[in-house]
Amino acid sequence: MTNNRIWSPWAKRWSLDPQIVFLNHGSFGACPVAVLTAQRAIQVQMERSPVAFMVRELPELLDRARGKIARFVGADPAGIAFVENATSGVNIALRCSRLCQGERVLVLDHGYNACLNAADAIAEQAGAFVDRVALPLDDPDGDLLMERLDGARTPQTTTLVIDHITSQSALIVPVERVCRWAKDHSVRVIIDGAHAPGHIQLDIESLGCAFYTGNLHKWVCAPKGAAILWVAQEFRDSALPLTISHGYNDISGDLPPIHRQFDWRGTHDPSAAIASAVALEVMAEMHPDGWPGIMAHNHQQAQLWAAELCEAIDGLEPLGTPSQRGAMVTLRLPQTTGFGQSTCRGVHPLQDWLWHHHQVEVPVFPGIAVDETWFRISSQLYLGAEAHLPLRDGLHAWQDA
């Protein structure tokens, strides 16, 4: 990675393909080589003596990693369970909420599709209902959002599933204010913080939510399959994983109930969760100001790229206001692309075209409004100051086509 216009000096810490300009960290993250090496060492340790690892060593390894992650996100480790991803966390939280017939669940129209599906499916099984609330695009203080939540709430509303940072629109939601509102109306809050750990400063305990789930494989740069679910005290004794295992009737020892339930869910590879603590350290050592410096760098670089792209491409505009954006920015294209639409699991044709013709990986998707097309840029340490220029050139070529 010798092109310092596209790649930063930090890029050598990753194994990313140097031929592809990777502006899509937000989708699946990217794990530094040192973290993958640490994960592989854990796997070797596991396979060297599988029984000793699973029975004797694993509990302490998980506790040690959990403690470091808990400090990073501002949460009591006794309330944290490792899960595979934030989608699993939302599913678990919804099931733990034990919806009853006739109850209503509020969700955002900008919610992640998989989590919206989970809300729909679990509510349907319970005879409950899901109401969608439109997230305002330009609402820096959250006033419009609070009005819409008030308008959508009914006496039957018991649960709210809300993103901390939305996926497609990349907007930071004022969850602190939302949680205060929810407490006043006896509504439990499930926060989908898939993009939050390592992206923005967190103090989960202070939010006042019932459940908080966040991926570690995205902005913490842990291996794939590392995420957390934090559960408030009142729900910890009843929180169950999607796979019920030995912890359900295990009353031995002094483990918190949530750890008994979640730490052992059958034979699986726990190396990603354990290595997530290594990722915290590896990333922090890269920047002279540690994690605060990483977050500030990524935020500032993403905002600068967005401004320069908007200046270069007529009609291009970012969603939201500056205070609503972090290390990701979603921009609205000035016209429909003419490339057609993607499916929920497919790749948008424009995204594929940019990848094939300009070697740029950037997510493109239909906007919330009809006939809108959005794309989202993500900043991470491995990218150089001019990593957005190949995207600019590709969009110019698209406009001229």
PDB file of N, CA and C in Angstrom, residues 112-190:
ATOM      1  N   TYR A 112     -32.307  -1.122  11.002  1.00  0.00           N
ATOM      2  CA  TYR A 112     -31.626  -2.142  10.203  1.00  0.00           C
ATOM      3  C   TYR A 112     -32.637  -3.216   9.812  1.00  0.00           C
ATOM      4  N   ASN A 113     -32.623  -3.597   8.541  1.00  0.00           N
ATOM      5  CA  ASN A 113     -33.665  -4.483   8.027  1.00  0.00           C
ATOM      6  C   ASN A 113     -33.772  -5.774   8.830  1.00  0.00           C
ATOM      7  N   ALA A 114     -32.648  -6.381   9.178  1.00  0.00           N
ATOM      8  CA  ALA A 114     -32.690  -7.637   9.924  1.00  0.00           C
ATOM      9  C   ALA A 114     -33.377  -7.453  11.272  1.00  0.00           C
ATOM     10  N   CYS A 115     -33.132  -6.322  11.929  1.00  0.00           N
ATOM     11  CA  CYS A 115     -33.730  -6.082  13.236  1.00  0.00           C
ATOM     12  C   CYS A 115     -35.201  -5.712  13.118  1.00  0.00           C
ATOM     13  N   LEU A 116     -35.576  -5.012  12.055  1.00  0.00           N
ATOM     14  CA  LEU A 116     -36.995  -4.763  11.798  1.00  0.00           C
ATOM     15  C   LEU A 116     -37.721  -6.084  11.565  1.00  0.00           C
ATOM     16  N   ASN A 117     -37.074  -6.985  10.822  1.00  0.00           N
ATOM     17  CA  ASN A 117     -37.667  -8.310  10.608  1.00  0.00           C
ATOM     18  C   ASN A 117     -37.854  -9.048  11.930  1.00  0.00           C
ATOM     19  N   ALA A 118     -36.861  -8.952  12.805  1.00  0.00           N
ATOM     20  CA  ALA A 118     -36.963  -9.610  14.109  1.00  0.00           C
ATOM     21  C   ALA A 118     -38.140  -9.057  14.900  1.00  0.00           C
ATOM     22  N   ALA A 119     -38.290  -7.737  14.895  1.00  0.00           N
ATOM     23  CA  ALA A 119     -39.413  -7.131  15.616  1.00  0.00           C
ATOM     24  C   ALA A 119     -40.743  -7.605  15.039  1.00  0.00           C
ATOM     25  N   ASP A 120     -40.851  -7.636  13.715  1.00  0.00           N
ATOM     26  CA  ASP A 120     -42.090  -8.074  13.078  1.00  0.00           C
ATOM     27  C   ASP A 120     -42.406  -9.529  13.435  1.00  0.00           C
ATOM     28  N   ALA A 121     -41.394 -10.398  13.338  1.00  0.00           N
ATOM     29  CA  ALA A 121     -41.623 -11.828  13.557  1.00  0.00           C
ATOM     30  C   ALA A 121     -41.971 -12.123  15.017  1.00  0.00           C
ATOM     31  N   ILE A 122     -41.226 -11.541  15.951  1.00  0.00           N
ATOM     32  CA  ILE A 122     -41.453 -11.826  17.364  1.00  0.00           C
ATOM     33  C   ILE A 122     -42.766 -11.219  17.835  1.00  0.00           C
ATOM     34  N   ALA A 123     -43.096 -10.037  17.331  1.00  0.00           N
ATOM     35  CA  ALA A 123     -44.381  -9.432  17.675  1.00  0.00           C
ATOM     36  C   ALA A 123     -45.542 -10.267  17.132  1.00  0.00           C
ATOM     37  N   GLU A 124     -45.401 -10.741  15.911  1.00  0.00           N
ATOM     38  CA  GLU A 124     -46.462 -11.550  15.320  1.00  0.00           C
ATOM     39  C   GLU A 124     -46.698 -12.826  16.131  1.00  0.00           C
ATOM     40  N   GLN A 125     -45.624 -13.458  16.566  1.00  0.00           N
ATOM     41  CA  GLN A 125     -45.759 -14.677  17.368  1.00  0.00           C
ATOM     42  C   GLN A 125     -46.491 -14.409  18.678  1.00  0.00           C
ATOM     43  N   ALA A 126     -46.317 -13.191  19.218  1.00  0.00           N
ATOM     44  CA  ALA A 126     -46.936 -12.850  20.503  1.00  0.00           C
ATOM     45  C   ALA A 126     -48.319 -12.233  20.348  1.00  0.00           C
ATOM     46  N   GLY A 127     -48.737 -11.980  19.113  1.00  0.00           N
ATOM     47  CA  GLY A 127     -49.991 -11.270  18.906  1.00  0.00           C
ATOM     48  C   GLY A 127     -49.867  -9.781  19.180  1.00  0.00           C
ATOM     49  N   ALA A 128     -48.649  -9.277  19.110  1.00  0.00           N
ATOM     50  CA  ALA A 128     -48.384  -7.846  19.310  1.00  0.00           C
ATOM     51  C   ALA A 128     -48.255  -7.153  17.953  1.00  0.00           C
ATOM     52  N   PHE A 129     -48.029  -5.850  17.974  1.00  0.00           N
ATOM     53  CA  PHE A 129     -47.989  -5.063  16.749  1.00  0.00           C
ATOM     54  C   PHE A 129     -46.747  -4.177  16.739  1.00  0.00           C
ATOM     55  N   VAL A 130     -46.279  -3.860  15.537  1.00  0.00           N
ATOM     56  CA  VAL A 130     -45.108  -3.004  15.363  1.00  0.00           C
ATOM     57  C   VAL A 130     -45.533  -1.732  14.646  1.00  0.00           C
ATOM     58  N   ASP A 131     -45.155  -0.592  15.202  1.00  0.00           N
ATOM     59  CA  ASP A 131     -45.441   0.716  14.603  1.00  0.00           C
ATOM     60  C   ASP A 131     -44.131   1.376  14.215  1.00  0.00           C
ATOM     61  N   ARG A 132     -44.044   1.857  12.977  1.00  0.00           N
ATOM     62  CA  ARG A 132     -42.830   2.492  12.480  1.00  0.00           C
ATOM     63  C   ARG A 132     -42.914   4.008  12.628  1.00  0.00           C
ATOM     64  N   VAL A 133     -41.827   4.576  13.122  1.00  0.00           N
ATOM     65  CA  VAL A 133     -41.723   6.024  13.313  1.00  0.00           C
ATOM     66  C   VAL A 133     -40.696   6.554  12.328  1.00  0.00           C
ATOM     67  N   ALA A 134     -41.057   7.591  11.583  1.00  0.00           N
ATOM     68  CA  ALA A 134     -40.153   8.177  10.593  1.00  0.00           C
ATOM     69  C   ALA A 134     -39.088   9.011  11.299  1.00  0.00           C
ATOM     70  N   LEU A 135     -37.826   8.674  11.077  1.00  0.00           N
ATOM     71  CA  LEU A 135     -36.723   9.431  11.671  1.00  0.00           C
ATOM     72  C   LEU A 135     -36.464  10.685  10.846  1.00  0.00           C
ATOM     73  N   PRO A 136     -36.548  11.868  11.444  1.00  0.00           N
ATOM     74  CA  PRO A 136     -36.263  13.095  10.679  1.00  0.00           C
ATOM     75  C   PRO A 136     -34.798  13.124  10.241  1.00  0.00           C
ATOM     76  N   LEU A 137     -34.548  13.603   9.030  1.00  0.00           N
ATOM     77  CA  LEU A 137     -33.184  13.639   8.509  1.00  0.00           C
ATOM     78  C   LEU A 137     -32.393  14.833   9.042  1.00  0.00           C
ATOM     79  N   ASP A 138     -33.054  15.943   9.284  1.00  0.00           N
ATOM     80  CA  ASP A 138     -32.376  17.151   9.753  1.00  0.00           C
ATOM     81  C   ASP A 138     -32.981  17.550  11.094  1.00  0.00           C
ATOM     82  N   ASP A 139     -32.438  16.962  12.158  1.00  0.00           N
ATOM     83  CA  ASP A 139     -33.038  17.120  13.481  1.00  0.00           C
ATOM     84  C   ASP A 139     -31.941  17.057  14.534  1.00  0.00           C
ATOM     85  N   PRO A 140     -31.068  18.068  14.581  1.00  0.00           N
ATOM     86  CA  PRO A 140     -29.862  17.972  15.419  1.00  0.00           C
ATOM     87  C   PRO A 140     -30.142  17.804  16.902  1.00  0.00           C
ATOM     88  N   ASP A 141     -31.225  18.362  17.409  1.00  0.00           N
ATOM     89  CA  ASP A 141     -31.518  18.270  18.836  1.00  0.00           C
ATOM     90  C   ASP A 141     -32.520  17.173  19.170  1.00  0.00           C
ATOM     91  N   GLY A 142     -33.087  16.548  18.155  1.00  0.00           N
ATOM     92  CA  GLY A 142     -34.052  15.479  18.386  1.00  0.00           C
ATOM     93  C   GLY A 142     -35.457  15.942  18.678  1.00  0.00           C
ATOM     94  N   ASP A 143     -35.743  17.239  18.491  1.00  0.00           N
ATOM     95  CA  ASP A 143     -37.085  17.750  18.807  1.00  0.00           C
ATOM     96  C   ASP A 143     -38.157  17.085  17.946  1.00  0.00           C
ATOM     97  N   LEU A 144     -37.902  16.979  16.650  1.00  0.00           N
ATOM     98  CA  LEU A 144     -38.893  16.370  15.761  1.00  0.00           C
ATOM     99  C   LEU A 144     -39.080  14.890  16.081  1.00  0.00           C
ATOM    100  N   LEU A 145     -37.999  14.212  16.380  1.00  0.00           N
ATOM    101  CA  LEU A 145     -38.106  12.799  16.723  1.00  0.00           C
ATOM    102  C   LEU A 145     -38.972  12.615  17.965  1.00  0.00           C
ATOM    103  N   MET A 146     -38.778  13.450  18.980  1.00  0.00           N
ATOM    104  CA  MET A 146     -39.572  13.321  20.190  1.00  0.00           C
ATOM    105  C   MET A 146     -41.050  13.569  19.899  1.00  0.00           C
ATOM    106  N   GLU A 147     -41.343  14.533  19.037  1.00  0.00           N
ATOM    107  CA  GLU A 147     -42.743  14.782  18.651  1.00  0.00           C
ATOM    108  C   GLU A 147     -43.343  13.547  17.979  1.00  0.00           C
ATOM    109  N   ARG A 148     -42.565  12.917  17.123  1.00  0.00           N
ATOM    110  CA  ARG A 148     -43.081  11.759  16.395  1.00  0.00           C
ATOM    111  C   ARG A 148     -43.238  10.546  17.308  1.00  0.00           C
ATOM    112  N   LEU A 149     -42.332  10.391  18.256  1.00  0.00           N
ATOM    113  CA  LEU A 149     -42.500   9.310  19.221  1.00  0.00           C
ATOM    114  C   LEU A 149     -43.752   9.535  20.063  1.00  0.00           C
ATOM    115  N   ASP A 150     -43.969  10.774  20.472  1.00  0.00           N
ATOM    116  CA  ASP A 150     -45.181  11.093  21.234  1.00  0.00           C
ATOM    117  C   ASP A 150     -46.430  10.778  20.422  1.00  0.00           C
ATOM    118  N   GLY A 151     -46.381  11.123  19.132  1.00  0.00           N
ATOM    119  CA  GLY A 151     -47.546  10.891  18.287  1.00  0.00           C
ATOM    120  C   GLY A 151     -47.805   9.419  18.015  1.00  0.00           C
ATOM    121  N   ALA A 152     -46.756   8.618  18.027  1.00  0.00           N
ATOM    122  CA  ALA A 152     -46.909   7.196  17.711  1.00  0.00           C
ATOM    123  C   ALA A 152     -47.220   6.348  18.935  1.00  0.00           C
ATOM    124  N   ARG A 153     -46.885   6.820  20.122  1.00  0.00           N
ATOM    125  CA  ARG A 153     -47.092   6.031  21.336  1.00  0.00           C
ATOM    126  C   ARG A 153     -48.579   5.917  21.654  1.00  0.00           C
ATOM    127  N   THR A 154     -48.968   4.736  22.090  1.00  0.00           N
ATOM    128  CA  THR A 154     -50.329   4.489  22.560  1.00  0.00           C
ATOM    129  C   THR A 154     -50.260   3.904  23.970  1.00  0.00           C
ATOM    130  N   PRO A 155     -51.385   3.761  24.651  1.00  0.00           N
ATOM    131  CA  PRO A 155     -51.352   3.114  25.971  1.00  0.00           C
ATOM    132  C   PRO A 155     -50.853   1.678  25.914  1.00  0.00           C
ATOM    133  N   GLN A 156     -50.882   1.055  24.741  1.00  0.00           N
ATOM    134  CA  GLN A 156     -50.425  -0.322  24.581  1.00  0.00           C
ATOM    135  C   GLN A 156     -48.939  -0.416  24.224  1.00  0.00           C
ATOM    136  N   THR A 157     -48.286   0.719  24.028  1.00  0.00           N
ATOM    137  CA  THR A 157     -46.873   0.710  23.654  1.00  0.00           C
ATOM    138  C   THR A 157     -46.018   0.360  24.871  1.00  0.00           C
ATOM    139  N   THR A 158     -45.278  -0.734  24.760  1.00  0.00           N
ATOM    140  CA  THR A 158     -44.449  -1.180  25.880  1.00  0.00           C
ATOM    141  C   THR A 158     -42.961  -1.179  25.568  1.00  0.00           C
ATOM    142  N   THR A 159     -42.606  -1.179  24.272  1.00  0.00           N
ATOM    143  CA  THR A 159     -41.219  -1.414  23.881  1.00  0.00           C
ATOM    144  C   THR A 159     -40.837  -0.501  22.734  1.00  0.00           C
ATOM    145  N   LEU A 160     -39.610  -0.022  22.772  1.00  0.00           N
ATOM    146  CA  LEU A 160     -39.053   0.784  21.685  1.00  0.00           C
ATOM    147  C   LEU A 160     -37.710   0.192  21.286  1.00  0.00           C
ATOM    148  N   VAL A 161     -37.551  -0.114  20.009  1.00  0.00           N
ATOM    149  CA  VAL A 161     -36.263  -0.538  19.455  1.00  0.00           C
ATOM    150  C   VAL A 161     -35.724   0.627  18.640  1.00  0.00           C
ATOM    151  N   ILE A 162     -34.557   1.119  19.021  1.00  0.00           N
ATOM    152  CA  ILE A 162     -34.043   2.327  18.364  1.00  0.00           C
ATOM    153  C   ILE A 162     -32.542   2.189  18.122  1.00  0.00           C
ATOM    154  N   ASP A 163     -32.101   2.689  16.995  1.00  0.00           N
ATOM    155  CA  ASP A 163     -30.683   2.655  16.656  1.00  0.00           C
ATOM    156  C   ASP A 163     -29.936   3.762  17.389  1.00  0.00           C
ATOM    157  N   HIS A 164     -28.689   3.488  17.744  1.00  0.00           N
ATOM    158  CA  HIS A 164     -27.827   4.553  18.244  1.00  0.00           C
ATOM    159  C   HIS A 164     -27.214   5.314  17.069  1.00  0.00           C
ATOM    160  N   ILE A 165     -26.747   4.558  16.076  1.00  0.00           N
ATOM    161  CA  ILE A 165     -26.301   5.125  14.806  1.00  0.00           C
ATOM    162  C   ILE A 165     -26.985   4.307  13.719  1.00  0.00           C
ATOM    163  N   THR A 166     -27.798   4.946  12.907  1.00  0.00           N
ATOM    164  CA  THR A 166     -28.536   4.203  11.893  1.00  0.00           C
ATOM    165  C   THR A 166     -27.583   3.646  10.849  1.00  0.00           C
ATOM    166  N   SER A 167     -27.983   2.562  10.213  1.00  0.00           N
ATOM    167  CA  SER A 167     -27.099   1.876   9.278  1.00  0.00           C
ATOM    168  C   SER A 167     -27.031   2.591   7.932  1.00  0.00           C
ATOM    169  N   GLN A 168     -28.141   2.624   7.202  1.00  0.00           N
ATOM    170  CA  GLN A 168     -28.092   3.200   5.860  1.00  0.00           C
ATOM    171  C   GLN A 168     -27.930   4.718   5.879  1.00  0.00           C
ATOM    172  N   SER A 169     -28.647   5.400   6.766  1.00  0.00           N
ATOM    173  CA  SER A 169     -28.571   6.864   6.778  1.00  0.00           C
ATOM    174  C   SER A 169     -27.440   7.398   7.638  1.00  0.00           C
ATOM    175  N   ALA A 170     -26.807   6.561   8.449  1.00  0.00           N
ATOM    176  CA  ALA A 170     -25.597   6.910   9.216  1.00  0.00           C
ATOM    177  C   ALA A 170     -25.806   8.120  10.130  1.00  0.00           C
ATOM    178  N   LEU A 171     -26.964   8.221  10.759  1.00  0.00           N
ATOM    179  CA  LEU A 171     -27.266   9.342  11.634  1.00  0.00           C
ATOM    180  C   LEU A 171     -27.151   8.931  13.104  1.00  0.00           C
ATOM    181  N   ILE A 172     -26.530   9.768  13.899  1.00  0.00           N
ATOM    182  CA  ILE A 172     -26.436   9.532  15.339  1.00  0.00           C
ATOM    183  C   ILE A 172     -27.746   9.983  15.975  1.00  0.00           C
ATOM    184  N   VAL A 173     -28.403   9.060  16.670  1.00  0.00           N
ATOM    185  CA  VAL A 173     -29.709   9.323  17.279  1.00  0.00           C
ATOM    186  C   VAL A 173     -29.506   9.747  18.736  1.00  0.00           C
ATOM    187  N   PRO A 174     -30.227  10.766  19.216  1.00  0.00           N
ATOM    188  CA  PRO A 174     -30.067  11.220  20.617  1.00  0.00           C
ATOM    189  C   PRO A 174     -30.722  10.245  21.592  1.00  0.00           C
ATOM    190  N   VAL A 175     -30.078   9.095  21.795  1.00  0.00           N
ATOM    191  CA  VAL A 175     -30.699   8.036  22.592  1.00  0.00           C
ATOM    192  C   VAL A 175     -30.832   8.419  24.063  1.00  0.00           C
ATOM    193  N   GLU A 176     -29.964   9.295  24.558  1.00  0.00           N
ATOM    194  CA  GLU A 176     -30.099   9.721  25.957  1.00  0.00           C
ATOM    195  C   GLU A 176     -31.453  10.388  26.167  1.00  0.00           C
ATOM    196  N   ARG A 177     -31.806  11.282  25.266  1.00  0.00           N
ATOM    197  CA  ARG A 177     -33.091  11.977  25.368  1.00  0.00           C
ATOM    198  C   ARG A 177     -34.249  11.002  25.165  1.00  0.00           C
ATOM    199  N   VAL A 178     -34.092  10.097  24.235  1.00  0.00           N
ATOM    200  CA  VAL A 178     -35.132   9.100  23.976  1.00  0.00           C
ATOM    201  C   VAL A 178     -35.374   8.242  25.211  1.00  0.00           C
ATOM    202  N   CYS A 179     -34.309   7.838  25.879  1.00  0.00           N
ATOM    203  CA  CYS A 179     -34.463   6.996  27.074  1.00  0.00           C
ATOM    204  C   CYS A 179     -35.156   7.742  28.206  1.00  0.00           C
ATOM    205  N   ARG A 180     -34.888   9.030  28.341  1.00  0.00           N
ATOM    206  CA  ARG A 180     -35.586   9.811  29.366  1.00  0.00           C
ATOM    207  C   ARG A 180     -37.079   9.871  29.066  1.00  0.00           C
ATOM    208  N   TRP A 181     -37.394  10.091  27.797  1.00  0.00           N
ATOM    209  CA  TRP A 181     -38.800  10.097  27.375  1.00  0.00           C
ATOM    210  C   TRP A 181     -39.444   8.745  27.658  1.00  0.00           C
ATOM    211  N   ALA A 182     -38.753   7.672  27.320  1.00  0.00           N
ATOM    212  CA  ALA A 182     -39.302   6.332  27.504  1.00  0.00           C
ATOM    213  C   ALA A 182     -39.557   6.031  28.987  1.00  0.00           C
ATOM    214  N   LYS A 183     -38.646   6.451  29.843  1.00  0.00           N
ATOM    215  CA  LYS A 183     -38.826   6.222  31.282  1.00  0.00           C
ATOM    216  C   LYS A 183     -40.083   6.912  31.783  1.00  0.00           C
ATOM    217  N   ASP A 184     -40.334   8.120  31.284  1.00  0.00           N
ATOM    218  CA  ASP A 184     -41.530   8.860  31.704  1.00  0.00           C
ATOM    219  C   ASP A 184     -42.811   8.160  31.287  1.00  0.00           C
ATOM    220  N   HIS A 185     -42.736   7.336  30.240  1.00  0.00           N
ATOM    221  CA  HIS A 185     -43.935   6.671  29.715  1.00  0.00           C
ATOM    222  C   HIS A 185     -43.913   5.162  29.936  1.00  0.00           C
ATOM    223  N   SER A 186     -43.003   4.683  30.801  1.00  0.00           N
ATOM    224  CA  SER A 186     -42.915   3.249  31.127  1.00  0.00           C
ATOM    225  C   SER A 186     -42.743   2.389  29.883  1.00  0.00           C
ATOM    226  N   VAL A 187     -41.885   2.835  28.985  1.00  0.00           N
ATOM    227  CA  VAL A 187     -41.560   2.092  27.767  1.00  0.00           C
ATOM    228  C   VAL A 187     -40.132   1.584  27.896  1.00  0.00           C
ATOM    229  N   ARG A 188     -39.922   0.271  27.732  1.00  0.00           N
ATOM    230  CA  ARG A 188     -38.563  -0.279  27.790  1.00  0.00           C
ATOM    231  C   ARG A 188     -37.868   0.000  26.453  1.00  0.00           C
ATOM    232  N   VAL A 189     -36.587   0.285  26.525  1.00  0.00           N
ATOM    233  CA  VAL A 189     -35.831   0.659  25.336  1.00  0.00           C
ATOM    234  C   VAL A 189     -34.772  -0.393  25.036  1.00  0.00           C
ATOM    235  N   ILE A 190     -34.772  -0.853  23.804  1.00  0.00           N
ATOM    236  CA  ILE A 190     -33.729  -1.727  23.275  1.00  0.00           C
ATOM    237  C   ILE A 190     -32.916  -0.892  22.293  1.00  0.00           C
TER     238      ILE A 190
END
